[in-house]
XYZ file of C-alpha atoms in Angstrom:
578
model
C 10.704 -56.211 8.184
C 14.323 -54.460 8.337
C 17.041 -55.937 8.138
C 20.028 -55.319 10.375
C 22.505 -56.202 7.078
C 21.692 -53.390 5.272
C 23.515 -51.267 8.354
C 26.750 -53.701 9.166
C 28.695 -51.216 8.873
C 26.962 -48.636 11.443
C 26.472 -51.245 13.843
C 30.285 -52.503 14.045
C 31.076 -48.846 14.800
C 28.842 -49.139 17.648
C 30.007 -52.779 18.871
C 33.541 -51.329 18.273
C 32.981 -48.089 20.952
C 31.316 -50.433 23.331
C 34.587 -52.715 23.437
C 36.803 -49.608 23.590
C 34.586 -47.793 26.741
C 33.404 -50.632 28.891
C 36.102 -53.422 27.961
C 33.614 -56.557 26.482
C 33.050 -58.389 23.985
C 29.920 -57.502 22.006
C 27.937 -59.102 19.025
C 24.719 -58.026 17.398
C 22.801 -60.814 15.237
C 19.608 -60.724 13.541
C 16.377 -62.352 13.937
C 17.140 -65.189 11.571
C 20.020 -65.895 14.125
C 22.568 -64.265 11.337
C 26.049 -62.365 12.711
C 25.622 -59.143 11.710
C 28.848 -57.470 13.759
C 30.936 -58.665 16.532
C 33.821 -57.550 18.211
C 37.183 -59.910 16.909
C 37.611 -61.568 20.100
C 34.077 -62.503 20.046
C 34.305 -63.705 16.419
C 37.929 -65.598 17.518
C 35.882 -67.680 20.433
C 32.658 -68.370 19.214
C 32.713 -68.005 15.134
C 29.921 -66.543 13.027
C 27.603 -69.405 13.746
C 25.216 -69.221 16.920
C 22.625 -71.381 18.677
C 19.348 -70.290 17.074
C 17.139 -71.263 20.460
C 19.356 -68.816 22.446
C 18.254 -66.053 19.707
C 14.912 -67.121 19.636
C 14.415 -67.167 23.570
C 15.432 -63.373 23.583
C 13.302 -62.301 20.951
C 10.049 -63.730 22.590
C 11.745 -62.805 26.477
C 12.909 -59.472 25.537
C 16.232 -59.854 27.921
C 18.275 -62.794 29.121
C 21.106 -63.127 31.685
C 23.413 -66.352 31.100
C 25.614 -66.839 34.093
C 26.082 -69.902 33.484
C 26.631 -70.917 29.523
C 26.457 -74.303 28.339
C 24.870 -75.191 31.043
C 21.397 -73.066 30.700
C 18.312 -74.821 29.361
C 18.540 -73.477 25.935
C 21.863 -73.953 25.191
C 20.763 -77.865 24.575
C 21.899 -78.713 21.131
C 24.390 -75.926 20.993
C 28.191 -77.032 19.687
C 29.019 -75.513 22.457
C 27.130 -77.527 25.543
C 28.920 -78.334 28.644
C 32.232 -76.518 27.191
C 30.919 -72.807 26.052
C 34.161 -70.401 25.848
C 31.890 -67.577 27.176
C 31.675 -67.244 31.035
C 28.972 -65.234 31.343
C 26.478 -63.292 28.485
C 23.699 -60.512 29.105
C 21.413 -60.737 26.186
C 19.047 -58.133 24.342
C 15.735 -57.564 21.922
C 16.502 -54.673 19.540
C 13.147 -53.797 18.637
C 11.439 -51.093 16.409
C 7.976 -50.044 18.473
C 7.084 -53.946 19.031
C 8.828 -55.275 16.426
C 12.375 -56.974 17.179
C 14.869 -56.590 14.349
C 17.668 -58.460 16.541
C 19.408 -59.681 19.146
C 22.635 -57.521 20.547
C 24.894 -59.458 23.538
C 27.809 -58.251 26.154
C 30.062 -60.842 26.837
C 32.955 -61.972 28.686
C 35.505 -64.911 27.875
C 37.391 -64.707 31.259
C 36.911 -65.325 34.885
C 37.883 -62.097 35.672
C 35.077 -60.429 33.232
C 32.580 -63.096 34.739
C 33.179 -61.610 38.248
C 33.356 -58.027 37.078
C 29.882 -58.460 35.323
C 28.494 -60.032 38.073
C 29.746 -57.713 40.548
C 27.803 -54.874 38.587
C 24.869 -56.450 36.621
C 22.894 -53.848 37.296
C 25.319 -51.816 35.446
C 25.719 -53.881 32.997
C 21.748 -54.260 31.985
C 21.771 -50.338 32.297
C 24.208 -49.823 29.484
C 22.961 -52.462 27.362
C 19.655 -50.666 27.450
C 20.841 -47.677 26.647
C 22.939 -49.370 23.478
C 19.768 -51.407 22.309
C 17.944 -48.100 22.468
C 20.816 -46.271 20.109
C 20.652 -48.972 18.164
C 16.984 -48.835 17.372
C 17.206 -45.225 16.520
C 20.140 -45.328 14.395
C 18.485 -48.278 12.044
C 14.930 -46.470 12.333
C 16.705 -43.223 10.858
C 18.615 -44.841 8.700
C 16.013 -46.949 7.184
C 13.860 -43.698 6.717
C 16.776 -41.847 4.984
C 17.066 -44.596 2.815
C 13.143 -45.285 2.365
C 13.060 -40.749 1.878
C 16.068 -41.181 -1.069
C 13.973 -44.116 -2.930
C 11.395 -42.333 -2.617
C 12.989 -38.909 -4.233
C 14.288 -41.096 -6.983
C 10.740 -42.433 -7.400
C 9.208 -38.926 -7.324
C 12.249 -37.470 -9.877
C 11.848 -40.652 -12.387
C 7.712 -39.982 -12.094
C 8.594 -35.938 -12.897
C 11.211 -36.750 -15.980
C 8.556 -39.384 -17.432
C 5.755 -36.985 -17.717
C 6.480 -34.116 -20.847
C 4.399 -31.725 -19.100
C 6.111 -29.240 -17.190
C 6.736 -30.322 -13.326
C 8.546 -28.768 -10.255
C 8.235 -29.931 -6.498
C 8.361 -27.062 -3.344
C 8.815 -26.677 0.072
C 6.862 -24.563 2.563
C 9.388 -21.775 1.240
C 9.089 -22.038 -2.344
C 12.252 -23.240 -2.849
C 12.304 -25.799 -5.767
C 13.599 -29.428 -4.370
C 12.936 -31.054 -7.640
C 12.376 -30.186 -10.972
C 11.956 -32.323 -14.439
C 13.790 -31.616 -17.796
C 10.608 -29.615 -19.099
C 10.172 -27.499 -16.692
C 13.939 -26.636 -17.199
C 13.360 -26.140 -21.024
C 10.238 -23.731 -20.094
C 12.493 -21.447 -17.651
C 15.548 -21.786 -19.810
C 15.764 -17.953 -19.226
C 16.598 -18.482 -15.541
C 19.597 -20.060 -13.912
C 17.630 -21.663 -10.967
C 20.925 -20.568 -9.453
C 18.348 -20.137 -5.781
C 15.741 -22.380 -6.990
C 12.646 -20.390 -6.027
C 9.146 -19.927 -7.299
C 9.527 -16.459 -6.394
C 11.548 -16.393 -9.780
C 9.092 -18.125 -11.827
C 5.161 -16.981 -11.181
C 3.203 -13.433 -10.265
C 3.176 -12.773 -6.767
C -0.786 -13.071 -6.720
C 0.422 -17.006 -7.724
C 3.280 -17.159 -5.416
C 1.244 -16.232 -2.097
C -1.657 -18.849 -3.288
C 0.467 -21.915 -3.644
C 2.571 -20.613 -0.380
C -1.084 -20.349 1.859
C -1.867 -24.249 0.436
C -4.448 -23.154 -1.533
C -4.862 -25.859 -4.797
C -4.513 -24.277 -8.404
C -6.570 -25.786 -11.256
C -5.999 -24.488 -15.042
C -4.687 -20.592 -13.631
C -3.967 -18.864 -17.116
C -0.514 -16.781 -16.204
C 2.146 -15.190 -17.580
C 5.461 -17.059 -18.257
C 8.335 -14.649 -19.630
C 6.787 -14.708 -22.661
C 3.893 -16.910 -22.915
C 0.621 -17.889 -20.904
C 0.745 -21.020 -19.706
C -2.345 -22.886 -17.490
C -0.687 -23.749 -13.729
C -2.580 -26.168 -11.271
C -1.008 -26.716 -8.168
C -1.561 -29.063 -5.393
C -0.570 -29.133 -1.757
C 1.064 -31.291 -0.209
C 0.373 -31.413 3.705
C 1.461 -33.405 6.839
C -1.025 -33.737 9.920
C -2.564 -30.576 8.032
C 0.255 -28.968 7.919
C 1.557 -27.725 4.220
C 4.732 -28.622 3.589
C 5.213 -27.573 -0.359
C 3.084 -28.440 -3.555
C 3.339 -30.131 -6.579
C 2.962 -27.694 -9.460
C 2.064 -28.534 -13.135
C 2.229 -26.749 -16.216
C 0.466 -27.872 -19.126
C 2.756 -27.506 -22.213
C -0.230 -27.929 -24.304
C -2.049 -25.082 -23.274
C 0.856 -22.884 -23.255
C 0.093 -19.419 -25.806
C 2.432 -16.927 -27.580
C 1.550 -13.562 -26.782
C -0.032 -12.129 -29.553
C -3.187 -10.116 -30.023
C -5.520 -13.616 -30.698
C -5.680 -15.253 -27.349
C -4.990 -12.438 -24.922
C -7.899 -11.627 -24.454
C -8.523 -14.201 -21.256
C -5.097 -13.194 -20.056
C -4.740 -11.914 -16.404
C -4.165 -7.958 -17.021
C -0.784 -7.089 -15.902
C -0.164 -4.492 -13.005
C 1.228 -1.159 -14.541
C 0.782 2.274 -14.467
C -2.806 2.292 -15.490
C -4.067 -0.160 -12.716
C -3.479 3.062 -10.181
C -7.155 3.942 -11.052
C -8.362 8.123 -10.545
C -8.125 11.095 -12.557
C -7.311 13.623 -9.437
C -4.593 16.480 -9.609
C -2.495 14.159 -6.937
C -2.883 10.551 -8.551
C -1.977 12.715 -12.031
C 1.327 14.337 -10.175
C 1.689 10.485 -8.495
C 2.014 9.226 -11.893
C 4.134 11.390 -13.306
C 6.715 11.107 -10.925
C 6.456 7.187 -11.075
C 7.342 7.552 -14.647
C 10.370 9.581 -13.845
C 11.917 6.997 -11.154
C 10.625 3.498 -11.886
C 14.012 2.904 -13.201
C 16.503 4.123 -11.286
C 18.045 2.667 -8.825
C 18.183 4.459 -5.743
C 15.347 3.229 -2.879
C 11.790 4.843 -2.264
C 9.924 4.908 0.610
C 6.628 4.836 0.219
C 4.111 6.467 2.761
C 0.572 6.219 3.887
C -2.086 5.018 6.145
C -3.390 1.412 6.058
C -5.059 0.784 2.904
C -3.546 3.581 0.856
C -2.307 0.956 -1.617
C 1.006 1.361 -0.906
C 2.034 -2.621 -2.020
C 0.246 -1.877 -5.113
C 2.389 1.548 -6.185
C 5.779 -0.783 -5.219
C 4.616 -3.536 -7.641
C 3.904 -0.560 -10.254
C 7.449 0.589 -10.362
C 8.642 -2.598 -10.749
C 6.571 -3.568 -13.542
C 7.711 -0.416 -15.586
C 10.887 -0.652 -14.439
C 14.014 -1.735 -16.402
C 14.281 -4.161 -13.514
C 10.259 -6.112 -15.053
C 11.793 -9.194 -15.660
C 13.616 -9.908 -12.598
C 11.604 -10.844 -9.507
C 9.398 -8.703 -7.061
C 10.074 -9.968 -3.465
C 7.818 -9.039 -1.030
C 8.823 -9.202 3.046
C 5.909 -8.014 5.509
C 8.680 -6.895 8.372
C 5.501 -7.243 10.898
C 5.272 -11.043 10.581
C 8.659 -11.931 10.715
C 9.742 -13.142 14.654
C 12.483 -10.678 15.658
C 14.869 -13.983 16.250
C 14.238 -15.024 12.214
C 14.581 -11.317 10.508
C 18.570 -12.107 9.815
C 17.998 -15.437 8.513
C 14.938 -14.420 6.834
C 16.764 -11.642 4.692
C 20.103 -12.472 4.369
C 19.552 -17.053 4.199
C 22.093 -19.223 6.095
C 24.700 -21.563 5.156
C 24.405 -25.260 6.326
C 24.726 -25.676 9.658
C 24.709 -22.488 10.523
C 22.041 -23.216 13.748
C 20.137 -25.968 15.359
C 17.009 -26.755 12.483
C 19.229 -25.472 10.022
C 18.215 -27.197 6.273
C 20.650 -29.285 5.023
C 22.929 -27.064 1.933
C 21.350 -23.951 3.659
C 18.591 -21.589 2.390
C 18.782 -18.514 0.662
C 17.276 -14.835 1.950
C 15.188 -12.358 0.343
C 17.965 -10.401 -0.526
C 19.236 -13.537 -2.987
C 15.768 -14.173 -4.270
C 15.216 -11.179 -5.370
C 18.287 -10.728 -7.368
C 17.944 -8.867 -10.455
C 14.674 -7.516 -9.375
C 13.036 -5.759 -6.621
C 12.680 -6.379 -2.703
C 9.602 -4.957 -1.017
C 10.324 -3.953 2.372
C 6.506 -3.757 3.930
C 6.114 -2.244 7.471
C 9.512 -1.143 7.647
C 8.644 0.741 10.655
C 8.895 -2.802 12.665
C 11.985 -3.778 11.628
C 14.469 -4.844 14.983
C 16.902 -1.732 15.854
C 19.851 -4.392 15.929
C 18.994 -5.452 12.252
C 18.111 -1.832 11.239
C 22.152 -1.713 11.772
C 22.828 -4.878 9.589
C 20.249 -3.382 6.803
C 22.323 -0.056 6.340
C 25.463 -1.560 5.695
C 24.022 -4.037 2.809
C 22.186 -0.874 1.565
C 25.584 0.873 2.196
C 28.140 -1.744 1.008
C 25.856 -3.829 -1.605
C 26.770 -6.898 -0.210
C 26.326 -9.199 2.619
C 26.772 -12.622 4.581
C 24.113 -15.565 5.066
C 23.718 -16.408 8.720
C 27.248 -18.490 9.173
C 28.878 -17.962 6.386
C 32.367 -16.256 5.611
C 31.490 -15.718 1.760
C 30.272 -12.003 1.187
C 27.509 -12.332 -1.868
C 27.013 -9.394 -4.049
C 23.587 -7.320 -4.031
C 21.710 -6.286 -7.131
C 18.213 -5.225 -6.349
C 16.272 -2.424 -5.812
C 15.132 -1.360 -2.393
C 11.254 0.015 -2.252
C 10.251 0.185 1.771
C 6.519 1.368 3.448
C 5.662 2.534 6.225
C 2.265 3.835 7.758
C 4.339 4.800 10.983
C 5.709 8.623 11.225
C 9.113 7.629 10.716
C 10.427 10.896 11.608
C 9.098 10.768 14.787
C 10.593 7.318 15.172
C 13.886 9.016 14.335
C 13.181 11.480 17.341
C 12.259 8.933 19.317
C 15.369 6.825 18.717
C 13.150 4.122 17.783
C 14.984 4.306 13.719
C 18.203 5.076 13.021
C 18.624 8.193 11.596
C 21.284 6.415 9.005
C 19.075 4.449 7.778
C 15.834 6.413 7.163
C 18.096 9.057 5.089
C 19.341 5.898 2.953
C 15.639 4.445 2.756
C 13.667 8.287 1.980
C 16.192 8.616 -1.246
C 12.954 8.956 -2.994
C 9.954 9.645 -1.006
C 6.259 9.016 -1.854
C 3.293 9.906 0.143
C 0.127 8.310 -0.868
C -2.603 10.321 0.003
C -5.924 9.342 2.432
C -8.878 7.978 0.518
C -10.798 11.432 2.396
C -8.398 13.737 0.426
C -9.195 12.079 -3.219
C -12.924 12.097 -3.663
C -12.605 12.912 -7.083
C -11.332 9.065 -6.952
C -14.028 7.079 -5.129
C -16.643 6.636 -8.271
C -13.747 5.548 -10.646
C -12.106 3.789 -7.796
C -15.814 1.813 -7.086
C -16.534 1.157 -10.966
C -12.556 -0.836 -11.231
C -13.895 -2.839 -7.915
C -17.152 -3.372 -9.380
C -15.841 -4.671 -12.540
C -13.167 -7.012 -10.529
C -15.790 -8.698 -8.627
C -18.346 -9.193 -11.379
C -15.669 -11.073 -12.684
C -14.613 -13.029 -9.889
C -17.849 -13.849 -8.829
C -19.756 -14.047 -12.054
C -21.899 -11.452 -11.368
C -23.251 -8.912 -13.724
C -23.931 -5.943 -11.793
C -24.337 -2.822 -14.040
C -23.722 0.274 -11.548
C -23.823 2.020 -8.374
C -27.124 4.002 -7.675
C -26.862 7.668 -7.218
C -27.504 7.437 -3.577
C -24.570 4.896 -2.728
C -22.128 7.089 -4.827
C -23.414 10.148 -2.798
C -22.964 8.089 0.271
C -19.703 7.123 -0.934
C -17.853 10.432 -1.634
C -19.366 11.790 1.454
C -18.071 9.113 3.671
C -14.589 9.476 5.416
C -12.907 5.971 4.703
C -11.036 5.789 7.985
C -9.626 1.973 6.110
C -9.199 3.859 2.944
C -8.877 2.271 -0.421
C -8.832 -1.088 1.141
C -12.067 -0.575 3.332
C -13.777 0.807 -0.155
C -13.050 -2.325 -1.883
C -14.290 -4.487 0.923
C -17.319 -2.859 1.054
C -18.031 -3.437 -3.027
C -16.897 -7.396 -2.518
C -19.696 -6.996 -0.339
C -22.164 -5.668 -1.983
C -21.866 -7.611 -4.798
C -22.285 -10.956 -2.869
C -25.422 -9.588 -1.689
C -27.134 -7.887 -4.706
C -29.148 -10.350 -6.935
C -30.145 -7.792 -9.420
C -27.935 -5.247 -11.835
C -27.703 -2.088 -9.375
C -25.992 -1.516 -6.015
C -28.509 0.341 -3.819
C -28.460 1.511 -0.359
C -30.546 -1.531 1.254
C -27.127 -3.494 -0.817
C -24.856 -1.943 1.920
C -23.780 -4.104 5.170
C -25.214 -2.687 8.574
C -21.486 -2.274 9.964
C -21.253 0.720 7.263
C -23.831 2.321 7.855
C -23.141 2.054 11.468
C -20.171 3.953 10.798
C -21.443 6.580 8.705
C -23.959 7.967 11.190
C -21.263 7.401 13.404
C -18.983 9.237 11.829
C -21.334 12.010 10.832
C -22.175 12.126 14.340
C -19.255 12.829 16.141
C -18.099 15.479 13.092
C -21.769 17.078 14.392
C -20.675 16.729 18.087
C -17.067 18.249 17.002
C -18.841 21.275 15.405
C -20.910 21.965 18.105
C -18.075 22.009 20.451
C -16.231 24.007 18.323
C -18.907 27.188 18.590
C -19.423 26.439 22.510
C -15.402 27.111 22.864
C -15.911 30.221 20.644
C -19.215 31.549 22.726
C -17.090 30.902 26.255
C -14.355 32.682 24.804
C -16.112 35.424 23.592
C -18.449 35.923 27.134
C -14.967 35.676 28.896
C -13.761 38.737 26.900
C -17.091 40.828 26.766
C -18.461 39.277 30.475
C -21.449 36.725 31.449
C -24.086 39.914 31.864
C -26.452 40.806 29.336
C -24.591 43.439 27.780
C -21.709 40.712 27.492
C -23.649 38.248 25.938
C -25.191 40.899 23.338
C -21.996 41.846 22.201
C -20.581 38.439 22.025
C -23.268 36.977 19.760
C -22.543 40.454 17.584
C -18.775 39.257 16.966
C -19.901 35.927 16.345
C -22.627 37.086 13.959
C -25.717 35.086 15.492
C -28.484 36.122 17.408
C -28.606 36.459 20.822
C -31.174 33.937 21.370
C -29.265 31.123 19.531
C -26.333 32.066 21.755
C -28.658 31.267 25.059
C -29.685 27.861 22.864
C -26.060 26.678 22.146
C -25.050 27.754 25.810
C -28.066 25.685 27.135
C -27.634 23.096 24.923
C -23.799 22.455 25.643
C -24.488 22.167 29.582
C -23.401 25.611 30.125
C -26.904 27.651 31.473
């Protein structure tokens, strides 16, 4: 049960406002009949003592109206029978849900506050409710702050026992507690933001961020591999940060011994094909990964265009700093600022408490990922340009202007160019973006890349799904390279996930492909048939309009298009024309 002591003080500021606005004397007691505030007069006239059966009667009665005291039924046995100071009382239950935690009372000590009450009872009960009902909510808050800051201290004294390596997160990844050896581990960073997004791979960071649970993932720690587990913590199923453990025990030097399980690290070599454009792609990675100025980085869907930004970073000079990814699709239009840039306390309704820090600040030292730049607000296009411009910026509501060290790499699958025309982009702002541009090729224009591309995916998902699939049979791989790949690389590796689910023995044959893809390909074959064929029935009208629809006109059409005259009556027959 609460206790109305532990909040004296909160409640005599709220007995001391109710004597300043309506002009009566107040007093709040709890259930054991105990004064817990008063206002002085009230303390003057009737002490801190009070007639427990006048307590008890409003507890079980919920409210009371004394018009009369001393000379009320329950005020038998009081000190104060037949010769009460008070002239007239209105009595309350403070109660939690249906639990009273006290008793709270307006009263007067004067003729003229009997007949005022009286006058306006209704009035009277009105506030009181109102004041009973503040009252409620301030101890119910207050008793959950304090039960939330036992319950931290609990949490931190459980983290600093254990000599594993412990940190606590919100839904944001920011770190809300941490214990001394997990501060010993990641003595090489600051925790000046206090973000995962510092710590672990991306591949990590999305997992424990989509409340997925972690057990024993072997990862790469500056420079060790270290098993994490991670477990989510959710509310109404709703995931509201994880717990994440690091075992110091199996933590691992790097050295050539016990790599070999390690998670291969994303570099140059993981853009897989031998083609004149991956060679030239590479090449030129080499030359910019570390500068500074931005990239942008375009392609359709499924080009791989998040996998060529995490590239550059990882053979950048800029490796050891964080890669911050923002998909500027998913982001509501009303969050982008905050989202980017973080807020100070305060600085709107919802606000967290000490603020939050942006993208921008979590990926200091490192790189930010600008995904689907193409979607980005024009009003925060504006705001982008002059932090790209200025190399500093503002959190939502602050006056302090932070400092910016990171490299920009954005991505688009929009025409840009035509957004410019369109005044969709800022013009400003594409030319500070394209510093260094990068078109990725279609998966159609690299089919020199589909067999090596299929054997990495292969390998991947025997892997993952402890499979042992030995190869691809000549027909698929046909199938493959001839195949269009309107979802490019991405629809490719989709389709080998697939296929090895399926396949139970060690080769990938047709009758291993899902229906949807074949679908597709006859499809796709069909309308390039359909395409062709309308393609020579423009040609044969345009030809009969120049040499005429007669005979003769038709003879010497099908000699300029070098076919016979026959198959020119055929395609003319067959296209709806004769």
């Amino acid at each position: 049960m609460l206790s109305l002591m532990e909040f004296k003080n909160d409640l005599q500021l709220i007995i001391d406002v109710i004597n300043n606005f309506i002009r009566v004397d107040a007093a709040i007691f709890d259930t054991q009949s105990q004064l817990v505030s008063s206002t002085e007069s009230y303390l003057h006239h009737k002490g801190q003592t009070v007639h427990a059966p006048s307590i008890k009667e409003v507890l079980i009665n919920g409210n009371v109206l004394v018009n009369k005291p001393g000379y009320m039924k329950s005020c038998i046995g009081c000190r104060f029978r037949e010769h009460c100071p008070a002239t007239i009382e209105i009595l309350s239950s403070i109660n939690i849900g249906d639990e009273p935690i006290g008793v709270i009372t307006l009263t007067s000590f004067s003729k003229e506050g009997h007949d005022k009450i009286t006058e306006n009872t209704n009035h009277y009960i009105q506030v009181l409710d109102i004041v009973t009902e503040l009252i409620s909510n301030v101890v119910f808050q207050k008793h959950r702050k304090n039960e939330f800051e036992s319950l931290e201290k609990t949490l931190q004294g459980a983290l600093d026992f254990s000599t594993d390596a412990l940190l606590a997160i919100d839904s944001t990844g920011i770190v809300t507690h941490i214990n001394p050896s997990a501060l010993n581990l990641f003595s090489f960073c600051n925790f000046y933001t206090k973000s995962i997004f510092q710590l672990f791979p991306q591949k990590i960071i999305d997992r424990i961020l989509n409340g997925h649970s972690i057990i024993n993932k072997r990862i790469k720690i500056n420079n060790f591999y270290a098993n994490v587990s991670s477990t989510p913590i959710r509310t109404d199923g709703i995931f509201n940060g994880a717990v994440i453990h690091i075992s110091q025990k199996k933590l691992f030097s790097l050295n050539k011994t016990n790599t070999i399980d390690a998670e291969p690290d994303i570099s140059l070599t993981s853009i897989k094909g031998t083609s004149k454009t991956i060679q030239k792609l590479k090449a030129k990675i080499k030359k910019i990964a570390s500068s500074s100025s931005t990239i942008l980085i375009t392609g359709e869907t499924g080009t791989g265009k998040g996998l060529l930004a995490k590239v550059i970073h990882n053979i950048s000079n800029r490796s050891n700093g964080p890669f911050i990814s923002v998909n500027c699709a998913s982001i509501p239009e009303s969050l982008f600022e905050s989202e980017l840039f973080g807020y100070e306390d305060g600085a709107f309704t919802g606000a967290k408490k000490g603020g939050k820090p942006g993208r921008f600040e979590l990926a200091t030292g490192g790189t930010l990922f600008l995904d689907e730049i193409g979607e980005i607000p024009l009003h925060m296009q504006a705001k982008l340009l002059g932090v790209l411009q200025e190399f500093s910026f503002e959190r939502v509501g602050g006056i302090t202007s932070i400092p910016v060290d990171v490299r920009i790499i954005a991505a688009t699958n929009q025409d840009i160019e035509e957004m410019v025309r369109k005044r969709e982009f800022r013009s400003d702002l594409y030319y500070r973006l394209n510093v260094i541009p990068i078109d990725l090729p279609p998966l159609k224009l690299r089919k020199g890349d589909i067999e090596d591309l299929t054997l990495e995916f292969l390998k991947q998902y025997n892997l993952r799904l402890n499979k042992n699939i030995l190869k691809l049979s000549d027909d698929v791989i046909s199938l493959f390279t001839s195949y269009d790949w309107p979802g490019n690389i991405r629809e490719l590796q989709n389709i080998v996930e697939y296929c090895v689910n399926i396949e139970e023995t060690d080769i990938i044959t047709l009758n291993s492909l899902p229906e949807r893809f074949l679908k597709n390909k006859i499809y796709s074959e069909n309308r390039i048939k359909v395409k062709v064929q309308n393609t020579e029935l423009e040609a044969i009208i345009a030809a009969l309009d120049k040499y005429g629809w007669d005979v003769n006109g038709k003879t010497a059409a099908a000699q300029e298009l070098g076919i016979g005259v026959r198959t020119l009556y055929r395609k003319l027959k067959n296209g709806g024309v004769l």
